[in-house]
């Protein structure tokens, strides 16, 4: 059994509850705008998913992996630049990011990822969870972002 006495466990539980409530609220109010972001080249992944969802004043960007055969710093920068472009097309930016989740194929890449990541979030960075995970396709990293809609 997990103790909720420690701050990290309480914070994780709080984040899970907030995301669950947002999901319920999204479906209950049917205020969901779904589909590929206009102006960006779309592809048909399997299974089908949306690159971005706008709901209740938030923009949810799907997890995006880095390009294989590049360094962790290059992949981190590539994904975050792509997110900034997408958010810009939606009238927002990385400055409005409130939460990110970073999945590393190898947790030993944390320092390299963090050095590139902090270049994009030097002031008031979003809350972040970083975990080790098996990432498909040879990528070293996958990131998703939740930002405020401007």
Coordinates of N, CA and C in Angstrom, one line a residue:
X1 N 0.8 -1.2 0.0 CA 0.0 0.0 0.0 C 0.9 1.2 0.0
X2 N 0.5 2.2 -0.8 CA 1.3 3.5 -0.9 C 0.9 4.4 0.2
X3 N 1.9 5.0 0.8 CA 1.6 6.0 1.9 C 1.4 7.3 1.2
X4 N 0.3 8.0 1.6 CA 0.0 9.3 1.1 C 0.5 10.4 2.0
X5 N 1.4 10.0 2.9 CA 2.0 11.0 3.8 C 3.1 11.8 3.1
X6 N 3.7 11.2 2.1 CA 4.8 11.9 1.5 C 4.3 12.9 0.4
X7 N 4.9 14.0 0.2 CA 4.5 15.0 -0.8 C 4.4 14.5 -2.2
X8 N 5.4 13.7 -2.7 CA 5.3 13.2 -4.1 C 4.1 12.3 -4.3
X9 N 3.7 11.5 -3.3 CA 2.6 10.6 -3.5 C 1.3 11.4 -3.5
X10 N 1.2 12.4 -2.6 CA 0.0 13.3 -2.6 C -0.1 14.1 -3.9
X11 N 1.1 14.6 -4.4 CA 1.1 15.3 -5.7 C 0.6 14.4 -6.9
X12 N 1.1 13.2 -6.9 CA 0.8 12.3 -8.0 C -0.7 12.0 -7.9
X13 N -1.2 11.7 -6.7 CA -2.7 11.5 -6.5 C -3.5 12.7 -7.0
X14 N -3.1 13.9 -6.6 CA -3.8 15.1 -7.0 C -3.8 15.2 -8.5
X15 N -2.7 15.0 -9.2 CA -2.6 15.1 -10.6 C -3.5 14.1 -11.3
X16 N -3.5 12.9 -10.8 CA -4.4 11.8 -11.3 C -5.9 12.2 -11.1
X17 N -6.2 12.8 -10.0 CA -7.6 13.2 -9.7 C -8.0 14.3 -10.6
X18 N -7.2 15.3 -10.8 CA -7.5 16.4 -11.7 C -7.7 16.0 -13.1
X19 N -6.8 15.1 -13.6 CA -6.9 14.6 -15.0 C -8.2 13.8 -15.1
X20 N -8.5 13.0 -14.1 CA -9.8 12.2 -14.2 C -11.0 13.1 -14.2
X21 N -11.0 14.2 -13.4 CA -12.1 15.1 -13.4 C -12.2 15.8 -14.7
X22 N -11.1 16.2 -15.2 CA -11.1 16.9 -16.6 C -11.7 16.0 -17.6
X23 N -11.3 14.7 -17.6 CA -11.8 13.8 -18.6 C -13.3 13.6 -18.4
X24 N -13.8 13.4 -17.2 CA -15.2 13.3 -17.0 C -16.0 14.6 -17.4
X25 N -15.4 15.7 -17.1 CA -16.0 17.0 -17.5 C -16.0 17.2 -19.0
X26 N -15.0 16.8 -19.7 CA -14.9 16.9 -21.1 C -16.1 16.1 -21.7
X27 N -16.2 14.8 -21.3 CA -17.2 14.0 -21.9 C -18.6 14.4 -21.5
X28 N -18.8 14.9 -20.3 CA -20.1 15.3 -19.8 C -20.6 16.6 -20.5
X29 N -19.7 17.5 -20.8 CA -20.1 18.8 -21.5 C -20.1 18.7 -23.0
X30 N -19.4 17.7 -23.5 CA -19.3 17.5 -25.0 C -18.8 18.8 -25.6
X31 N -17.8 19.5 -25.0 CA -17.2 20.7 -25.5 C -15.9 20.3 -26.2
X32 N -15.8 19.1 -26.8 CA -14.6 18.6 -27.3 C -14.4 19.0 -28.8
X33 N -13.3 19.6 -29.1 CA -12.9 19.8 -30.5 C -11.8 18.9 -30.8
X34 N -12.1 18.0 -31.8 CA -11.1 16.9 -32.0 C -10.7 16.9 -33.4
X35 N -9.4 16.4 -33.7 CA -9.0 16.3 -35.0 C -7.6 16.8 -35.2
X36 N -7.0 16.6 -36.4 CA -5.7 17.1 -36.6 C -5.7 18.6 -36.6
X37 N -4.6 19.2 -36.2 CA -4.4 20.6 -36.1 C -4.4 21.2 -37.5
X38 N -5.3 22.2 -37.8 CA -5.3 22.7 -39.2 C -3.9 23.3 -39.6
X39 N -3.5 23.0 -40.8 CA -2.3 23.6 -41.3 C -1.1 22.7 -41.1
X40 N -1.2 21.6 -40.3 CA -0.1 20.7 -40.1 C -0.4 19.4 -40.9
X41 N 0.6 18.9 -41.5 CA 0.5 17.6 -42.3 C 0.0 16.5 -41.3
X42 N -1.1 15.9 -41.6 CA -1.6 14.8 -40.7 C -1.2 13.5 -41.3
X43 N -1.0 12.5 -40.4 CA -0.8 11.2 -40.9 C -1.8 10.2 -40.2
X44 N -1.9 9.1 -40.7 CA -2.9 8.1 -40.1 C -2.2 7.1 -39.3
X45 N -2.0 7.3 -38.0 CA -1.4 6.3 -37.1 C -2.4 5.2 -36.8
X46 N -1.9 4.1 -36.3 CA -2.7 3.0 -35.9 C -2.5 2.8 -34.4
X47 N -3.4 2.9 -33.5 CA -4.8 3.3 -33.7 C -4.9 4.8 -33.9
X48 N -6.0 5.2 -34.4 CA -6.3 6.6 -34.7 C -6.3 7.4 -33.4
X49 N -5.7 8.6 -33.4 CA -5.7 9.5 -32.3 C -5.6 10.9 -32.8
X50 N -5.9 11.8 -31.9 CA -5.8 13.3 -32.3 C -4.5 13.8 -31.8
X51 N -3.9 14.6 -32.7 CA -2.6 15.3 -32.4 C -2.8 16.3 -31.2
X52 N -4.0 17.0 -31.3 CA -4.3 18.0 -30.2 C -5.8 18.0 -30.0
X53 N -6.1 18.2 -28.7 CA -7.5 18.3 -28.2 C -7.6 19.6 -27.5
X54 N -8.6 20.3 -27.8 CA -8.9 21.6 -27.0 C -10.2 21.3 -26.2
X55 N -10.1 21.5 -24.9 CA -11.2 21.3 -24.0 C -11.1 22.1 -22.8
X56 N -12.2 22.8 -22.4 CA -12.3 23.6 -21.2 C -11.1 24.5 -20.9
X57 N -10.7 25.2 -22.0 CA -9.6 26.1 -21.8 C -8.2 25.5 -21.8
X58 N -8.1 24.2 -22.1 CA -6.8 23.5 -22.1 C -6.5 23.0 -23.5
X59 N -5.3 22.9 -23.8 CA -4.8 22.2 -25.1 C -4.0 21.0 -24.6
X60 N -4.4 19.8 -25.1 CA -3.8 18.6 -24.8 C -3.0 18.1 -26.0
X61 N -1.7 18.1 -26.0 CA -1.0 17.6 -27.2 C -0.5 16.2 -26.9
X62 N -0.8 15.3 -27.9 CA -0.5 13.9 -27.7 C 1.0 13.7 -27.6
X63 N 1.4 12.5 -27.0 CA 2.8 12.2 -26.9 C 3.4 12.1 -28.3
X64 N 4.6 12.7 -28.4 CA 5.4 12.8 -29.6 C 6.8 12.3 -29.4
X65 N 7.2 11.3 -30.1 CA 8.6 10.8 -29.9 C 9.6 11.6 -30.7
X66 N 10.8 11.5 -30.3 CA 11.9 12.1 -31.1 C 12.3 11.3 -32.3
X67 N 13.0 11.9 -33.2 CA 13.5 11.1 -34.4 C 14.6 10.2 -34.0
X68 N 14.5 9.0 -34.4 CA 15.6 8.0 -34.1 C 16.9 8.4 -34.7
X69 N 18.0 7.9 -34.2 CA 19.4 8.1 -34.7 C 19.9 9.5 -34.5
X70 N 19.3 10.2 -33.5 CA 19.8 11.5 -33.1 C 20.1 11.5 -31.6
X71 N 20.7 12.5 -31.0 CA 21.0 12.5 -29.6 C 19.8 12.8 -28.7
X72 N 19.8 12.6 -27.5 CA 18.7 12.9 -26.6 C 18.4 14.4 -26.6
X73 N 19.5 15.2 -26.6 CA 19.3 16.7 -26.6 C 18.6 17.1 -27.9
X74 N 19.0 16.5 -29.1 CA 18.4 16.9 -30.3 C 16.9 16.4 -30.4
X75 N 16.6 15.2 -29.9 CA 15.3 14.7 -29.9 C 14.4 15.5 -28.9
X76 N 14.9 15.9 -27.8 CA 14.1 16.8 -26.9 C 13.8 18.1 -27.5
X77 N 14.8 18.7 -28.1 CA 14.6 20.0 -28.8 C 13.6 19.9 -29.9
X78 N 13.7 18.8 -30.7 CA 12.9 18.6 -31.9 C 11.4 18.5 -31.4
X79 N 11.1 17.7 -30.4 CA 9.8 17.5 -29.9 C 9.2 18.9 -29.4
X80 N 10.0 19.6 -28.6 CA 9.5 20.8 -28.0 C 9.3 21.9 -29.0
X81 N 10.2 22.0 -30.1 CA 9.9 22.9 -31.1 C 8.7 22.6 -31.9
X82 N 8.4 21.3 -32.1 CA 7.2 20.9 -32.8 C 5.9 21.3 -32.0
X83 N 6.0 21.1 -30.6 CA 4.9 21.5 -29.8 C 4.7 23.0 -29.8
X84 N 5.8 23.8 -29.8 CA 5.7 25.2 -29.8 C 5.0 25.7 -31.1
X85 N 5.3 25.0 -32.2 CA 4.7 25.3 -33.5 C 3.2 25.0 -33.5
X86 N 2.9 23.9 -33.0 CA 1.5 23.5 -32.9 C 0.7 24.4 -31.9
X87 N 1.2 24.7 -30.8 CA 0.6 25.6 -29.9 C 0.4 27.0 -30.5
X88 N 1.4 27.5 -31.2 CA 1.4 28.8 -31.9 C 0.2 28.8 -32.9
X89 N 0.0 27.7 -33.6 CA -1.1 27.7 -34.6 C -2.4 27.7 -33.9
X90 N -2.4 27.3 -32.6 CA -3.7 27.4 -31.8 C -3.8 28.6 -30.9
X91 N -2.9 29.6 -31.2 CA -2.9 30.8 -30.4 C -2.3 30.7 -29.0
X92 N -1.5 29.8 -28.8 CA -0.8 29.6 -27.5 C 0.7 29.4 -27.7
X93 N 1.4 29.0 -26.6 CA 2.8 28.8 -26.7 C 3.3 27.9 -25.6
X94 N 4.5 27.5 -25.6 CA 5.1 26.7 -24.5 C 5.1 27.5 -23.2
X95 N 5.0 28.8 -23.3 CA 4.9 29.6 -22.1 C 3.7 29.4 -21.3
X96 N 2.6 28.8 -22.0 CA 1.3 28.5 -21.4 C 1.3 27.1 -20.9
X97 N 2.3 26.3 -21.1 CA 2.3 24.9 -20.7 C 2.2 24.8 -19.1
X98 N 1.3 23.9 -18.7 CA 1.1 23.8 -17.2 C 1.6 22.4 -16.8
X99 N 1.7 21.4 -17.7 CA 2.1 20.1 -17.3 C 2.7 19.4 -18.5
X100 N 3.8 18.6 -18.2 CA 4.4 17.8 -19.3 C 4.7 16.5 -18.7
X101 N 4.7 15.5 -19.5 CA 5.2 14.1 -19.1 C 6.3 13.7 -20.1
X102 N 7.4 13.3 -19.6 CA 8.5 12.9 -20.4 C 8.8 11.4 -20.1
X103 N 8.9 10.7 -21.2 CA 9.2 9.3 -21.2 C 10.5 9.0 -21.8
X104 N 11.4 8.5 -21.0 CA 12.8 8.2 -21.5 C 13.0 6.7 -21.7
X105 N 13.6 6.4 -22.8 CA 13.9 5.0 -23.1 C 15.0 4.5 -22.2
X106 N 15.9 5.4 -21.7 CA 16.9 5.1 -20.8 C 17.0 6.2 -19.8
X107 N 16.8 5.9 -18.5 CA 16.8 7.0 -17.5 C 18.2 7.6 -17.4
X108 N 19.2 7.0 -17.9 CA 20.6 7.6 -17.9 C 20.6 8.8 -18.8
X109 N 19.6 9.0 -19.6 CA 19.6 10.2 -20.5 C 18.9 11.4 -19.8
X110 N 18.6 11.3 -18.5 CA 17.9 12.4 -17.9 C 18.7 13.7 -17.9
X111 N 19.9 13.7 -17.7 CA 20.7 14.9 -17.6 C 20.7 15.6 -19.0
X112 N 20.9 14.8 -20.1 CA 20.9 15.3 -21.4 C 19.6 15.9 -21.8
X113 N 18.5 15.2 -21.5 CA 17.1 15.7 -21.7 C 16.9 16.9 -21.0
X114 N 17.3 17.0 -19.7 CA 17.0 18.1 -18.9 C 17.8 19.4 -19.3
X115 N 19.0 19.2 -19.9 CA 19.7 20.3 -20.3 C 19.0 21.0 -21.6
X116 N 18.5 20.2 -22.4 CA 17.7 20.7 -23.6 C 16.4 21.2 -23.2
X117 N 15.7 20.5 -22.3 CA 14.4 20.9 -21.8 C 14.4 22.3 -21.2
X118 N 15.4 22.5 -20.3 CA 15.4 23.8 -19.6 C 15.7 25.0 -20.5
X119 N 16.2 24.8 -21.7 CA 16.3 25.9 -22.7 C 15.0 26.4 -23.2
X120 N 14.0 25.5 -23.1 CA 12.6 25.9 -23.6 C 11.8 26.4 -22.4
X121 N 12.1 26.1 -21.2 CA 11.4 26.5 -20.0 C 12.3 27.1 -19.0
X122 N 13.0 28.2 -19.3 CA 13.9 28.8 -18.4 C 13.2 29.6 -17.3
X123 N 12.0 30.0 -17.5 CA 11.2 30.8 -16.5 C 9.9 30.2 -16.3
X124 N 9.5 29.9 -15.1 CA 8.2 29.3 -14.8 C 7.9 28.1 -15.6
X125 N 8.7 27.0 -15.4 CA 8.4 25.8 -16.2 C 7.2 25.1 -15.7
X126 N 6.6 24.3 -16.6 CA 5.4 23.5 -16.2 C 5.7 22.4 -15.2
X127 N 4.7 21.9 -14.5 CA 4.9 20.7 -13.7 C 5.3 19.6 -14.6
X128 N 6.2 18.7 -14.2 CA 6.7 17.7 -15.1 C 6.8 16.3 -14.3
X129 N 6.5 15.3 -15.0 CA 6.7 13.9 -14.6 C 7.7 13.3 -15.6
X130 N 8.7 12.7 -15.1 CA 9.7 12.0 -16.0 C 9.8 10.6 -15.5
X131 N 9.6 9.6 -16.5 CA 9.6 8.2 -16.2 C 10.4 7.5 -17.2
X132 N 10.9 6.3 -16.8 CA 11.6 5.4 -17.8 C 10.5 4.6 -18.5
X133 N 10.6 4.4 -19.8 CA 9.6 3.6 -20.5 C 10.2 3.1 -21.8
X134 N 9.6 2.0 -22.3 CA 10.1 1.4 -23.6 C 9.3 2.2 -24.7
X135 N 10.1 2.9 -25.5 CA 9.5 3.7 -26.6 C 9.7 3.0 -27.9
X136 N 8.7 2.9 -28.6 CA 8.7 2.2 -29.9 C 9.5 3.0 -31.0
X137 N 10.0 2.4 -31.9 CA 10.6 3.0 -33.1 C 12.0 3.5 -32.9
X138 N 12.7 3.2 -31.9 CA 14.1 3.6 -31.7 C 14.3 5.0 -31.1
X139 N 13.2 5.7 -30.8 CA 13.3 7.0 -30.2 C 13.9 6.9 -28.8
X140 N 14.5 7.9 -28.3 CA 15.1 8.0 -27.0 C 14.1 8.6 -26.0
X141 N 13.1 9.4 -26.6 CA 12.2 10.2 -25.7 C 10.9 10.3 -26.4
X142 N 9.8 10.5 -25.5 CA 8.5 10.9 -26.0 C 8.0 11.9 -24.9
X143 N 7.3 12.9 -25.4 CA 6.9 14.0 -24.5 C 5.4 14.3 -24.8
X144 N 4.6 14.5 -23.8 CA 3.3 15.1 -24.1 C 3.1 16.4 -23.2
X145 N 2.2 17.3 -23.6 CA 2.1 18.6 -23.0 C 0.6 18.9 -22.8
X146 N 0.3 19.6 -21.7 CA -1.0 20.2 -21.5 C -0.7 21.7 -21.3
X147 N -1.4 22.5 -22.0 CA -1.2 24.0 -22.0 C -2.5 24.7 -21.9
X148 N -2.4 25.9 -21.4 CA -3.6 26.8 -21.3 C -3.9 27.3 -22.7
X149 N -5.2 27.4 -23.1 CA -5.6 28.0 -24.3 C -5.6 29.5 -24.1
X150 N -4.9 30.2 -25.0 CA -4.8 31.7 -24.8 C -6.1 32.4 -25.4

